[in-house]
Coordinates of C-alpha atoms and ligand atoms in Angstrom, one line a residue:
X1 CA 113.4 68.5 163.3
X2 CA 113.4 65.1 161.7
X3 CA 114.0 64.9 157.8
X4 CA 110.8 64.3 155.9
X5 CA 108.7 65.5 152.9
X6 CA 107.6 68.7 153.2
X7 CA 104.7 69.8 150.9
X8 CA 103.5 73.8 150.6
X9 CA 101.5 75.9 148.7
X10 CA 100.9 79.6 148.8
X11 CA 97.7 81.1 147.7
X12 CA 96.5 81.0 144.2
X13 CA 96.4 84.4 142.6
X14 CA 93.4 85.9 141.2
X15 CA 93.6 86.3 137.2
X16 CA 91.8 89.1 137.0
X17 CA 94.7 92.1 137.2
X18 CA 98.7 91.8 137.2
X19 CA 101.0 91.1 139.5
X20 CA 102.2 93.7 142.7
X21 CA 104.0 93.7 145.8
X22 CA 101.6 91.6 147.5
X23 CA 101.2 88.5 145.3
X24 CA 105.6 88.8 145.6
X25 CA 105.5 89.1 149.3
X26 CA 103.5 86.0 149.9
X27 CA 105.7 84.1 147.3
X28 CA 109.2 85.1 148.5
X29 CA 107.9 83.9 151.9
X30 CA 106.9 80.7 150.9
X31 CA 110.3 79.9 148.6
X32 CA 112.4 81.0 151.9
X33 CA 110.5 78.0 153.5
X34 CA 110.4 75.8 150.3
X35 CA 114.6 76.4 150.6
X36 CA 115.2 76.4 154.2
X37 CA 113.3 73.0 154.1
X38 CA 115.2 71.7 151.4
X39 CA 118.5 72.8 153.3
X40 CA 117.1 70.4 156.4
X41 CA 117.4 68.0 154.2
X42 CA 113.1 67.3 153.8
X43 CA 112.3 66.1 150.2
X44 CA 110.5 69.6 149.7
X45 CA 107.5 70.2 146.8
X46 CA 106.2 73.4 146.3
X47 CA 103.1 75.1 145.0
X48 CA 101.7 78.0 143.5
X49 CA 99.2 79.1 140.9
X50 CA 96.5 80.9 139.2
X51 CA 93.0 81.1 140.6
X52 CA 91.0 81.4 137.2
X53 CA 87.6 81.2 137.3
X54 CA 84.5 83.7 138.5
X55 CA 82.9 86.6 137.3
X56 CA 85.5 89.0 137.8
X57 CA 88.0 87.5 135.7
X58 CA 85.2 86.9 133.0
X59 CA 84.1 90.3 133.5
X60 CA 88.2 91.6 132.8
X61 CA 88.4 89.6 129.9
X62 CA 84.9 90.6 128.4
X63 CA 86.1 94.4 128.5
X64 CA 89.3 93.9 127.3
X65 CA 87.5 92.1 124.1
X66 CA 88.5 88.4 124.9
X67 CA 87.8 85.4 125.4
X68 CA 88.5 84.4 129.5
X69 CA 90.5 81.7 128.6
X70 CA 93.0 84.1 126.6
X71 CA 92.7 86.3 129.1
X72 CA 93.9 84.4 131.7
X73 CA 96.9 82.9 129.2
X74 CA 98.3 86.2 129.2
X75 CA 98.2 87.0 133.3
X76 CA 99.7 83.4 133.4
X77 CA 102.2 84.6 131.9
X78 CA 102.7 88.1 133.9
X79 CA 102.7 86.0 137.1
X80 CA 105.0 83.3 135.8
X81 CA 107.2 86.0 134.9
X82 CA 107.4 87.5 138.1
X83 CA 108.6 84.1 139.6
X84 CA 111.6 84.0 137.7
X85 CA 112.2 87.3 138.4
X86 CA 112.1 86.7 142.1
X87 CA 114.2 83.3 141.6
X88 CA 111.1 81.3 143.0
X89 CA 111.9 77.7 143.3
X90 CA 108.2 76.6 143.2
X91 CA 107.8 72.7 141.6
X92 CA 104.9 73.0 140.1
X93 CA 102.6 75.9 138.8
X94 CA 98.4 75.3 138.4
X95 CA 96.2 77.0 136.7
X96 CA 92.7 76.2 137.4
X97 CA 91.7 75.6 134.2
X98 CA 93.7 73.0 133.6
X99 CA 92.0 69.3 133.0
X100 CA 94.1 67.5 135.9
X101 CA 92.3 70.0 138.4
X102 CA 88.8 70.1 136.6
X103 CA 88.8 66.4 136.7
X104 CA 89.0 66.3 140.7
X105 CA 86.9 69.4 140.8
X106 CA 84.4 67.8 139.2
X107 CA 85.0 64.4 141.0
X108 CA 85.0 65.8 144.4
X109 CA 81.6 67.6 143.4
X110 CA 80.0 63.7 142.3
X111 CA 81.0 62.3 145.8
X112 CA 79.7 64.6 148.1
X113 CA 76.3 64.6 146.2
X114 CA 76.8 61.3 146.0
X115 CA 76.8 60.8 149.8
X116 CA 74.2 63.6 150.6
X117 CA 76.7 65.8 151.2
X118 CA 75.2 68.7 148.5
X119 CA 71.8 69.2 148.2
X120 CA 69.6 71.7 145.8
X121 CA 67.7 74.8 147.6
X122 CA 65.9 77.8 146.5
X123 CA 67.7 80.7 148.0
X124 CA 66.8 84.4 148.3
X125 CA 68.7 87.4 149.2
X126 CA 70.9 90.1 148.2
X127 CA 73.9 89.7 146.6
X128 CA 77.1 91.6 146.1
X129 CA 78.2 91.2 142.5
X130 CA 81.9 92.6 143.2
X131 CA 82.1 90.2 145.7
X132 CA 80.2 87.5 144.2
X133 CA 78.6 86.4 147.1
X134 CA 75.3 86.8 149.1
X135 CA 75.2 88.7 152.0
X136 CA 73.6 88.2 155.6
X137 CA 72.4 90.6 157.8
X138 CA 75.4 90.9 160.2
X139 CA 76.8 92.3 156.7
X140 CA 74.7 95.5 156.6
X141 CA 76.0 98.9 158.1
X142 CA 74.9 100.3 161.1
X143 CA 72.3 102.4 159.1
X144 CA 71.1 99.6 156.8
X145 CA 73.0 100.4 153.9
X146 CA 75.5 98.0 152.5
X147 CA 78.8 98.9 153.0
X148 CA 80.6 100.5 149.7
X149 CA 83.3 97.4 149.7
X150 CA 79.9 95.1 148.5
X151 CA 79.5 97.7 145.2
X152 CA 76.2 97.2 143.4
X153 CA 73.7 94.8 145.7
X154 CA 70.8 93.2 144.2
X155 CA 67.7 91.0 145.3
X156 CA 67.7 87.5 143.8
X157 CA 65.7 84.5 143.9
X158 CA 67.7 81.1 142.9
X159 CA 67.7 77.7 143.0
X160 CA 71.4 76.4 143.8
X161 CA 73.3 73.5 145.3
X162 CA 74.7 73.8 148.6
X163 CA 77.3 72.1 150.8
X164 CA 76.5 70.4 154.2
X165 CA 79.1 72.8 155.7
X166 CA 77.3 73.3 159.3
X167 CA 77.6 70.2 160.1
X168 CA 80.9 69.7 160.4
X169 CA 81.2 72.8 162.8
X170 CA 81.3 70.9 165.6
X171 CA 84.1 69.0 164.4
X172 CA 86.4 71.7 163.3
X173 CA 86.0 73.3 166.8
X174 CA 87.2 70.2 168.3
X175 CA 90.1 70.5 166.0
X176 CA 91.2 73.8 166.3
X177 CA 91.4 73.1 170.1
X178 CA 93.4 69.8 169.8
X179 CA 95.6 71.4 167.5
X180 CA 96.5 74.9 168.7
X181 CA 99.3 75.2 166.2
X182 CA 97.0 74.9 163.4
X183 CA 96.9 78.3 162.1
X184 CA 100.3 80.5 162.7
X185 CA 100.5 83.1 164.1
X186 CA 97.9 82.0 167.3
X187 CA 96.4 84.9 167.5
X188 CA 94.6 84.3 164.2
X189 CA 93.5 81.0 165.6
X190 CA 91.9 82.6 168.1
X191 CA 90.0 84.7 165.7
X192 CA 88.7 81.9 163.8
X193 CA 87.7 80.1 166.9
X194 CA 85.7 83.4 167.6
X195 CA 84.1 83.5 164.6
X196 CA 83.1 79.8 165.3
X197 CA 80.9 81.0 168.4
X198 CA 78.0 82.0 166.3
X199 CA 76.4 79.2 164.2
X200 CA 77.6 78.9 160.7
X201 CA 75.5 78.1 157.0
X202 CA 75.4 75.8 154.5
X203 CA 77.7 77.2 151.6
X204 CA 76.3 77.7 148.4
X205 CA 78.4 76.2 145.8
X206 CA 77.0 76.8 142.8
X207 CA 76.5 79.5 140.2
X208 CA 73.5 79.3 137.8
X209 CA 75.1 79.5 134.0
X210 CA 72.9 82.4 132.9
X211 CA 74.4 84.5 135.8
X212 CA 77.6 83.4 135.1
X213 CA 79.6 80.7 132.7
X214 CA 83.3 81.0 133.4
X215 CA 83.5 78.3 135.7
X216 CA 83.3 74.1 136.2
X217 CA 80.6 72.5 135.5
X218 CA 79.0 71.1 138.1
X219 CA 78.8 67.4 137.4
X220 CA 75.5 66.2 138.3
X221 CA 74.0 69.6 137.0
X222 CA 74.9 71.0 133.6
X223 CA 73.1 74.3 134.1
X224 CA 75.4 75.2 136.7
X225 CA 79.5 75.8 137.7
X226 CA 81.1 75.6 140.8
X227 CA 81.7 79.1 143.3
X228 CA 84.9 80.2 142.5
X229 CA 86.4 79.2 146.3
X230 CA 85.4 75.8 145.8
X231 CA 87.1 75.6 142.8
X232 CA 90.3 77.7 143.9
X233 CA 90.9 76.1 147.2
X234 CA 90.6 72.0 145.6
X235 CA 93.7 72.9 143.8
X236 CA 95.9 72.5 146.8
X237 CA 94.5 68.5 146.4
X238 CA 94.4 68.3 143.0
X239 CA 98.1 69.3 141.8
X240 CA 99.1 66.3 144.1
X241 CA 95.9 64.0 143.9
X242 CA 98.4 61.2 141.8
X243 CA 101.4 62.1 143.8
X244 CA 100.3 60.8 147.4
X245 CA 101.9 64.3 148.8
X246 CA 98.1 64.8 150.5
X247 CA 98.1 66.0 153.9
X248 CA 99.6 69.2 152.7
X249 CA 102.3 70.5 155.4
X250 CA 101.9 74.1 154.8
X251 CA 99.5 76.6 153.3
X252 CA 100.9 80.4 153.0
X253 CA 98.2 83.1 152.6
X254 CA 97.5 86.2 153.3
X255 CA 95.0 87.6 155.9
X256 CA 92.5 88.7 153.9
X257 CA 91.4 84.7 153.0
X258 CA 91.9 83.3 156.0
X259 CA 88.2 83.5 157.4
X260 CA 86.2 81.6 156.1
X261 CA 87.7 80.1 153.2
X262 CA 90.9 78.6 154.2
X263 CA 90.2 77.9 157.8
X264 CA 86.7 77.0 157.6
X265 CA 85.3 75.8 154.4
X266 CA 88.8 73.9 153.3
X267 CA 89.1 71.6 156.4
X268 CA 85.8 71.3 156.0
X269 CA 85.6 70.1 152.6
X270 CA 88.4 68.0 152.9
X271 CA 86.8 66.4 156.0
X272 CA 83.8 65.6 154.0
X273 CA 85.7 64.2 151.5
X274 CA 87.5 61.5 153.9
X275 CA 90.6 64.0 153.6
X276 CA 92.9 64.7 156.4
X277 CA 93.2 68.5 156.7
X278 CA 96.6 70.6 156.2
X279 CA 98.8 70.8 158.7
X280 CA 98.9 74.3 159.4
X281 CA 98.3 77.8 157.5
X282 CA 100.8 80.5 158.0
X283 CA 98.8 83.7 157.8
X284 CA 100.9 87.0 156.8
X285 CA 99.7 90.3 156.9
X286 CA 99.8 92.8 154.0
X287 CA 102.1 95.4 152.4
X288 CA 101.1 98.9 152.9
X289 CA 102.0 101.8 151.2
X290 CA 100.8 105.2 153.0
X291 CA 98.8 103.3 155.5
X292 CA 96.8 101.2 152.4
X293 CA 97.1 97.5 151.2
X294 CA 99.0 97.6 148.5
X295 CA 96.2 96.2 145.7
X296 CA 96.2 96.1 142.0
X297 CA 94.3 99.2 141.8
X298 CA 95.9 101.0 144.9
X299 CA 93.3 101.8 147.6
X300 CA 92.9 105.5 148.6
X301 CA 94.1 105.9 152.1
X302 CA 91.1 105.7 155.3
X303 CA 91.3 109.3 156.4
X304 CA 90.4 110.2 152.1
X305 CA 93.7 111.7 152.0
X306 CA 95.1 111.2 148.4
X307 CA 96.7 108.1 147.3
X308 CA 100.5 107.4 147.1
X309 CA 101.7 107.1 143.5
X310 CA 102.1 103.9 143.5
X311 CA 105.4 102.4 143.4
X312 CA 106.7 99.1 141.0
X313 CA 108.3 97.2 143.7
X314 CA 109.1 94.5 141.4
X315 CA 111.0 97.1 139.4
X316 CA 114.0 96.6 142.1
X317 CA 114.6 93.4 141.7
X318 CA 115.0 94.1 137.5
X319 CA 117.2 96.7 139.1
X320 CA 119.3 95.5 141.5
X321 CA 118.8 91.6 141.1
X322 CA 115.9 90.0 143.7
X323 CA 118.2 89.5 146.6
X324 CA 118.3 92.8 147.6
X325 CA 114.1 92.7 147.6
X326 CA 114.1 89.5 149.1
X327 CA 116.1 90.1 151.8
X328 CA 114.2 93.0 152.4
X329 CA 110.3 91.8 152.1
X330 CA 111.6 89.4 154.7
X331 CA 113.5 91.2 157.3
X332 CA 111.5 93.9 157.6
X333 CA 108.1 92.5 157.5
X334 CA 107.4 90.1 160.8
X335 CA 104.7 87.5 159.6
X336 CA 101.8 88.0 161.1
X337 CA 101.9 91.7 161.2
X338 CA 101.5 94.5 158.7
X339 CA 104.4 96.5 157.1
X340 CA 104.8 99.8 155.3
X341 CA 106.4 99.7 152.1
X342 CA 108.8 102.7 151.2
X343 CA 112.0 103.3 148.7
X344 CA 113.4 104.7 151.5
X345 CA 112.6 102.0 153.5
X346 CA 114.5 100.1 150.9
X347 CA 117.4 102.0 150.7
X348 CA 118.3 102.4 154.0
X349 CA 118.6 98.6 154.3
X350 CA 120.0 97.9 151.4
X351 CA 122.8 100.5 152.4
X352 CA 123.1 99.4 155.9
X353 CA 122.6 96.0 156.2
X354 CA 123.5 94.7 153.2
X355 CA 126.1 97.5 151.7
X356 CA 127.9 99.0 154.6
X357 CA 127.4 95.3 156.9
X358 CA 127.9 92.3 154.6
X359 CA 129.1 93.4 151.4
X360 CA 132.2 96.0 152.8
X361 CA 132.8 93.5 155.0
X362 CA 133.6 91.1 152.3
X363 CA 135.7 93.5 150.3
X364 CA 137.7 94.1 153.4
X365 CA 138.3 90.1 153.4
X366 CA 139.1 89.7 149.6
X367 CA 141.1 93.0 150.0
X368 CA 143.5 92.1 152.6
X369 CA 143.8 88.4 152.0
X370 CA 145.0 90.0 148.6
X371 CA 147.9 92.2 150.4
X372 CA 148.7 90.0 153.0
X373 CA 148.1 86.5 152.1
X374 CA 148.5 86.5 148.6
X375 CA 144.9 85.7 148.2
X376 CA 144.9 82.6 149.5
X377 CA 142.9 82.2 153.2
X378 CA 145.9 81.4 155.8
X379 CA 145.3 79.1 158.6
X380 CA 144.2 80.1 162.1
X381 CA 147.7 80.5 163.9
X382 CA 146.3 82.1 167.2
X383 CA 143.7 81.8 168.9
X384 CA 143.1 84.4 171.8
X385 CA 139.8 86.1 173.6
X386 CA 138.8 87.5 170.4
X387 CA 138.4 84.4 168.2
X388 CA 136.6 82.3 170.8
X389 CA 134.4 85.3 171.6
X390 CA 133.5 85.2 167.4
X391 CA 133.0 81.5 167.8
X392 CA 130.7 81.1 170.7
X393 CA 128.8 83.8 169.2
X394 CA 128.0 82.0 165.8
X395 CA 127.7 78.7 168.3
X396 CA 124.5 80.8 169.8
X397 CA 123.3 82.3 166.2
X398 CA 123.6 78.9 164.1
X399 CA 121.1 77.3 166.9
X400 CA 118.6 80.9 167.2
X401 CA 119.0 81.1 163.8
X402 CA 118.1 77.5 163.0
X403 CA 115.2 77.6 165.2
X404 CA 113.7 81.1 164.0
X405 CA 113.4 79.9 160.4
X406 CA 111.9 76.6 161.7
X407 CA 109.7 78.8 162.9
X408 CA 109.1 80.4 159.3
X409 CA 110.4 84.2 161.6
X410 CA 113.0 85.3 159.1
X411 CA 112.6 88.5 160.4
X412 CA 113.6 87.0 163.4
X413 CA 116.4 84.6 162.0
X414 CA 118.1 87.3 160.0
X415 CA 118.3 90.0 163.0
X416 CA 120.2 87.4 164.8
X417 CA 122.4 86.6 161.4
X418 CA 123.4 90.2 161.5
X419 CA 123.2 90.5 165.3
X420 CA 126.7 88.1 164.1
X421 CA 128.1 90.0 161.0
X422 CA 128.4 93.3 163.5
X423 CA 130.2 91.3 165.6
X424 CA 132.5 90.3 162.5
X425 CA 132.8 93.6 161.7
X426 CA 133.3 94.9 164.9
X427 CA 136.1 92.1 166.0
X428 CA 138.1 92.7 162.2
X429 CA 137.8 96.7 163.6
X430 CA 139.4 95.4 167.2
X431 CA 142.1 93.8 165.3
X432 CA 142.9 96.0 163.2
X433 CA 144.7 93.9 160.3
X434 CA 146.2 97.0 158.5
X435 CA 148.2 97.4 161.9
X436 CA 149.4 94.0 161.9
X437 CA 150.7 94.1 158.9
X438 CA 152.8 96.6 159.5
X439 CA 154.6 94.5 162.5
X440 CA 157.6 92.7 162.5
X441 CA 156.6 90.5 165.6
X442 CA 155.1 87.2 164.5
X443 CA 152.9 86.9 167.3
X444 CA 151.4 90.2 164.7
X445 CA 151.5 87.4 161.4
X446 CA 150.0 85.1 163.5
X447 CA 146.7 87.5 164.8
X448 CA 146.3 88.7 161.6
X449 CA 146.4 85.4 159.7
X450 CA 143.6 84.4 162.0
X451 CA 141.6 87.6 161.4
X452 CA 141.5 86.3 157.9
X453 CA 140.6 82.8 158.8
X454 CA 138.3 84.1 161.1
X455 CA 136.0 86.6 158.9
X456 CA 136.4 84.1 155.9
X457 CA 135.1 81.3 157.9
X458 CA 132.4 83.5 159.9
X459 CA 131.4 84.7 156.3
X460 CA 131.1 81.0 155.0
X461 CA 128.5 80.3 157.7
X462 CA 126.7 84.0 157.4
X463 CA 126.5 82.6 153.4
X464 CA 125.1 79.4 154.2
X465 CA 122.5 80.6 156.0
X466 CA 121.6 83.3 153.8
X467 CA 120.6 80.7 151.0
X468 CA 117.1 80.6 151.7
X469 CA 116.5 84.2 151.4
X470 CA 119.0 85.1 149.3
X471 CA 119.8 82.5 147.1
X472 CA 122.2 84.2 144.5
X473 CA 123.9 86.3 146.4
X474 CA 124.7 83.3 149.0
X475 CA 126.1 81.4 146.3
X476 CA 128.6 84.3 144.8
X477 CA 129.8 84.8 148.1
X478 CA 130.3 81.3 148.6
X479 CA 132.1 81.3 145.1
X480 CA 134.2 83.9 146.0
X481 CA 135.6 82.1 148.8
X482 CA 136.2 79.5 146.6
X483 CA 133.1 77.0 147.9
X484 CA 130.2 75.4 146.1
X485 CA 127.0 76.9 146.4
X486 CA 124.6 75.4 149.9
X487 CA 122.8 72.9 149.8
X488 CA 122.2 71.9 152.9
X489 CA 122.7 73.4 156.8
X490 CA 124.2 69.9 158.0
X491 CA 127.7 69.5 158.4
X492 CA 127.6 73.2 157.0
X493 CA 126.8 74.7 160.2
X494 CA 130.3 74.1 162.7
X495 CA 132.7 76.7 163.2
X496 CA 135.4 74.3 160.6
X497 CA 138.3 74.8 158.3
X498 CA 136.8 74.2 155.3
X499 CA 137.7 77.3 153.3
X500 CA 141.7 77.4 154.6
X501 CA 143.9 77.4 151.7
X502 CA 141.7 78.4 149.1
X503 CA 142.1 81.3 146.5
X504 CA 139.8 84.1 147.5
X505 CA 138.6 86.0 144.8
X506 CA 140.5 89.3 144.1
X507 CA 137.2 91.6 144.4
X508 CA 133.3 91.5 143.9
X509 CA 131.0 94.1 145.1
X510 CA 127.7 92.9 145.8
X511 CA 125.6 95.2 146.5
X512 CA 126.8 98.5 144.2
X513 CA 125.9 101.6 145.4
X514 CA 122.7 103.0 145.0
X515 CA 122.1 106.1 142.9
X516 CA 122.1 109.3 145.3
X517 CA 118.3 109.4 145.9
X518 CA 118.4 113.0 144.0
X519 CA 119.8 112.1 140.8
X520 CA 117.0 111.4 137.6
X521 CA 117.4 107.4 138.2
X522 CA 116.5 107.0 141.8
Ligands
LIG1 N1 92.6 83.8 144.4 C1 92.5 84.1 145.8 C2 93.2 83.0 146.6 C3 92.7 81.6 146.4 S1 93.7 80.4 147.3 C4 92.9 79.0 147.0 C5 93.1 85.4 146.1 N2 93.9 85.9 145.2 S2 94.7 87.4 145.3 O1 95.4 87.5 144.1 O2 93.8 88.4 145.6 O3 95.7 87.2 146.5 C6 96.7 86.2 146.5 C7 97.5 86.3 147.8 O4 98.2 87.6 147.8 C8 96.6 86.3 149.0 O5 97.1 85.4 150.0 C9 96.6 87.7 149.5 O6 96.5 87.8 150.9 C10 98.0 88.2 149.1 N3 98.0 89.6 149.0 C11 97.4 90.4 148.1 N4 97.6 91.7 148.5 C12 98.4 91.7 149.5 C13 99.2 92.7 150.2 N5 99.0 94.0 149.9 N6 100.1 92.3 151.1 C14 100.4 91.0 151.3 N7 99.7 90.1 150.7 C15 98.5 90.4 150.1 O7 92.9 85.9 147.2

């Protein structure tokens, strides 16, 4: 892939409870991007904020006894939190109520009822207020009834301001089908595309003030503020409106927003607006925990059974550091797809993979380049079936592994990293260094100085490629092996000699062992 700018966002959250799993998903998967881009060399910015406006982030604030704007301060600060803890290497951070998005809010508003584009309508219908939206027919259960997710429906007559959205239906068809890479992973393109067989309405964009006032004014109408989606998704413009980053490369979201706000009333708006559209949206799936999304108030399981206690995920990364939860979220979650979140789950990887697979096999390095080497990584003397078999291998991962996070499948691209450290392990086991250095042949001093090379050189690579998804612990590896932290995959990336010679640090256990799962702390 050529080097270029690279500009992505991930959804904005909602201010109205505190952070979970979820939101920390969707933002670990966008920051292993944000890096991996950055490691391609691509003059990267990246995005995320706070979606702060609509009733039920006024309706939070008004219970706890606050004013919304306070209210919303204080989540800022919950989810801004949670980025450092997750070592998110976002550029910039909006909040909707910030003037530099109001301003094209509110300017975006004047030119589309400037050019017709909005009109005024009295509307009437029923209208969820959880959801703060009315609902259509096609909404209704079987029986009639509205369906409990709508809570309290009411009948209301209003006048309102709504967008020309229908017709530019016919356009973002044609669109979709010129561009079937548009929304990742295709399947969900081919949802949307479904849900474009049936006509689509006008959206309403405005709320009246007396129903609610925690919103942007609508320019050309005083009385009113702007629906909160019109609002949330403009901030993917405005954050960049005087930074000429617009088209946007990448929007990560979750599934749940994908129809229609994000793949039909965005590229609509932008359309209308003289805007190219994004690139492409990456659509992820959700956490689950017993068979629920994971939610700020966690959702009782389908079959009514009771609900999980709910579990701090973030609390492992104030725990163990956020590489271990990084590395985690992102290998065992393929995007697209759901995933169940256990501790168990946890464990077990952070045991296995990361203990018992890349961390021992680091100690055995350090440990042995300290017995037999004097610490200091000895040159490759021989070079036999074993060593080229190593090589070709990470020849075949670099380019699978290079192509799967291209692909934003870190699932994917870290199977095949590890697919590599077995093989490490398994070819320092088939040596057998401890034997060699008990041999007086120097054929023996030869083999086993190239075992060292070999898993130091091999563990250089594995490090360099971990940097997108675990950032800290890449670099400490690196630093034990006496390198500079990654910064980028070229030049990085060839079997070389680069860390021959250099003093190896005497010890460092990465991943410490887990309590046993019985003791009071687990
Ligand atoms: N504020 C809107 C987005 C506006 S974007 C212009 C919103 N906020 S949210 O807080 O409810 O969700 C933020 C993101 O977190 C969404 O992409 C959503 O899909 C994601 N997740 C929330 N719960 C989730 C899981 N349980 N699992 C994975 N991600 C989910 O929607």
């Amino acid at each position: 892939m050529p080097k270029g700018t690279f500009y992505l966002t991930t959804a904005i959250d909602y201010a109205n409870g505190a952070p979970h799993l979820g939101h920390a998903y969707e933002k670990v998967l966008a920051d292993a991007i944000a890096r991996h881009r950055r490691m391609r060399g691509d003059d990267v910015h990246f995005l995320t904020g706070l979606d702060e406006h609509g009733q039920k982030v006024e309706q939070t604030a008004r219970k706890a006894g606050i004013e919304p704007l306070a209210h919303c301060d204080g989540v800022a600060v919950l989810f801004r939190d949670m980025l450092a803890l997750l070592g998110i290497s976002n550029d910039d951070y909006i909040r909707t109520t910030e003037a530099r998005h109001v301003r094209v809010v509110q300017d975006a508003l004047q030119r589309l009822f400037d050019q017709g584009l909005v009109y005024r309508a009295e509307y009437t219908g029923f209208y969820s207020v959880r959801q703060e939206q009315f609902l259509l027919e096609k909404d209704r259960a079987p029986d009639g009834s509205w369906p409990a997710i709508f809570g309290e429906v009411v009948q209301l007559t209003e006048a309102n301001y709504f967008f020309r959205l229908a017709q530019f239906q016919p356009w973002l068809v044609s669109h979709l089908e010129a561009n079937p890479d548009f929304i990742q992973p295709r399947f969900r393109q081919r949802q949307v595309l479904e849900f474009l067989r049936e006509p689509i309405n006008d959206l309403c964009i405005s709320r009246p003030k007396s129903r609610l006032t925690w919103g942007i004014e609508l320019p050309f109408d005083r009385d009113y503020v702007t629906y909160v989606w019109f609002d949330a998704l403009t901030n993917y413009y405005s954050a960049v409106a005087d930074k000429g980053r617009w088209p946007c490369d990448l929007h990560v979201i979750g599934k749940d927003i994908l129809v229609p706000p994000h793949a039909v009333y965005w590229p609509c708006m932008l359309r209308a607006l003289g805007l190219e559209p994004p690139r492409r949206l990456l659509v992820h799936g959700w956490w689950t925990m017993g068979g629920s999304k994971v939610s700020k108030t966690q959702e009782k399981p389908a079959d009514g059974a009771p609900a999980p206690k709910p579990v701090d995920a973030l609390q492992l990364a104030r725990d163990h550091g956020a590489d271990p939860l990084r590395y985690f979220l992102m290998r065992e979650m393929t995007v697209g797809q759901d995933s169940e979140f256990s501790l168990d789950l946890f464990r077990i990887r952070y045991r296995t993979d990361l203990g018992n697979d890349l961390g021992n096999l680091l100690n055995r390095l350090l440990n042995m380049t300290g017995r037999y080497a004097a610490g200091v990584l000895p040159a490759a003397a021989a070079d036999e079936a074993p060593e080229r078999e190593v090589r070709d291998l990470w020849s075949a991962t670099a380019a699978k592994f290079l192509a799967r996070a291209d692909g934003h499948e870190f699932k994917e691209a870290l199977e095949e990293l590890w697919v590599f450290i077995r093989a490490l392990n398994a070819y320092v086991e088939g040596r057998a260094p401890w034997k060699l250095g008990k041999s007086a042949d120097p054929a023996d001093k030869a083999r086993l100085d190239s075992c060292l090379a070999h898993v130091g050189e091999g563990l250089r690579l594995v490090a360099t490629c971990l940097a997108p998804v675990m950032p800290t612990v890449s670099a400490r590896l690196l630093a034990d092996l006496g390198l500079p932290a990654a910064v980028a995959y070229e030049g990085a990336l060839g079997w070389s000699s680069a860390g021959l010679g250099l003093r190896l640090a005497d010890k460092d256990i990465l991943f410490p062992p887990l309590d046993p799962p019985n003791s009071p702390a687990a």
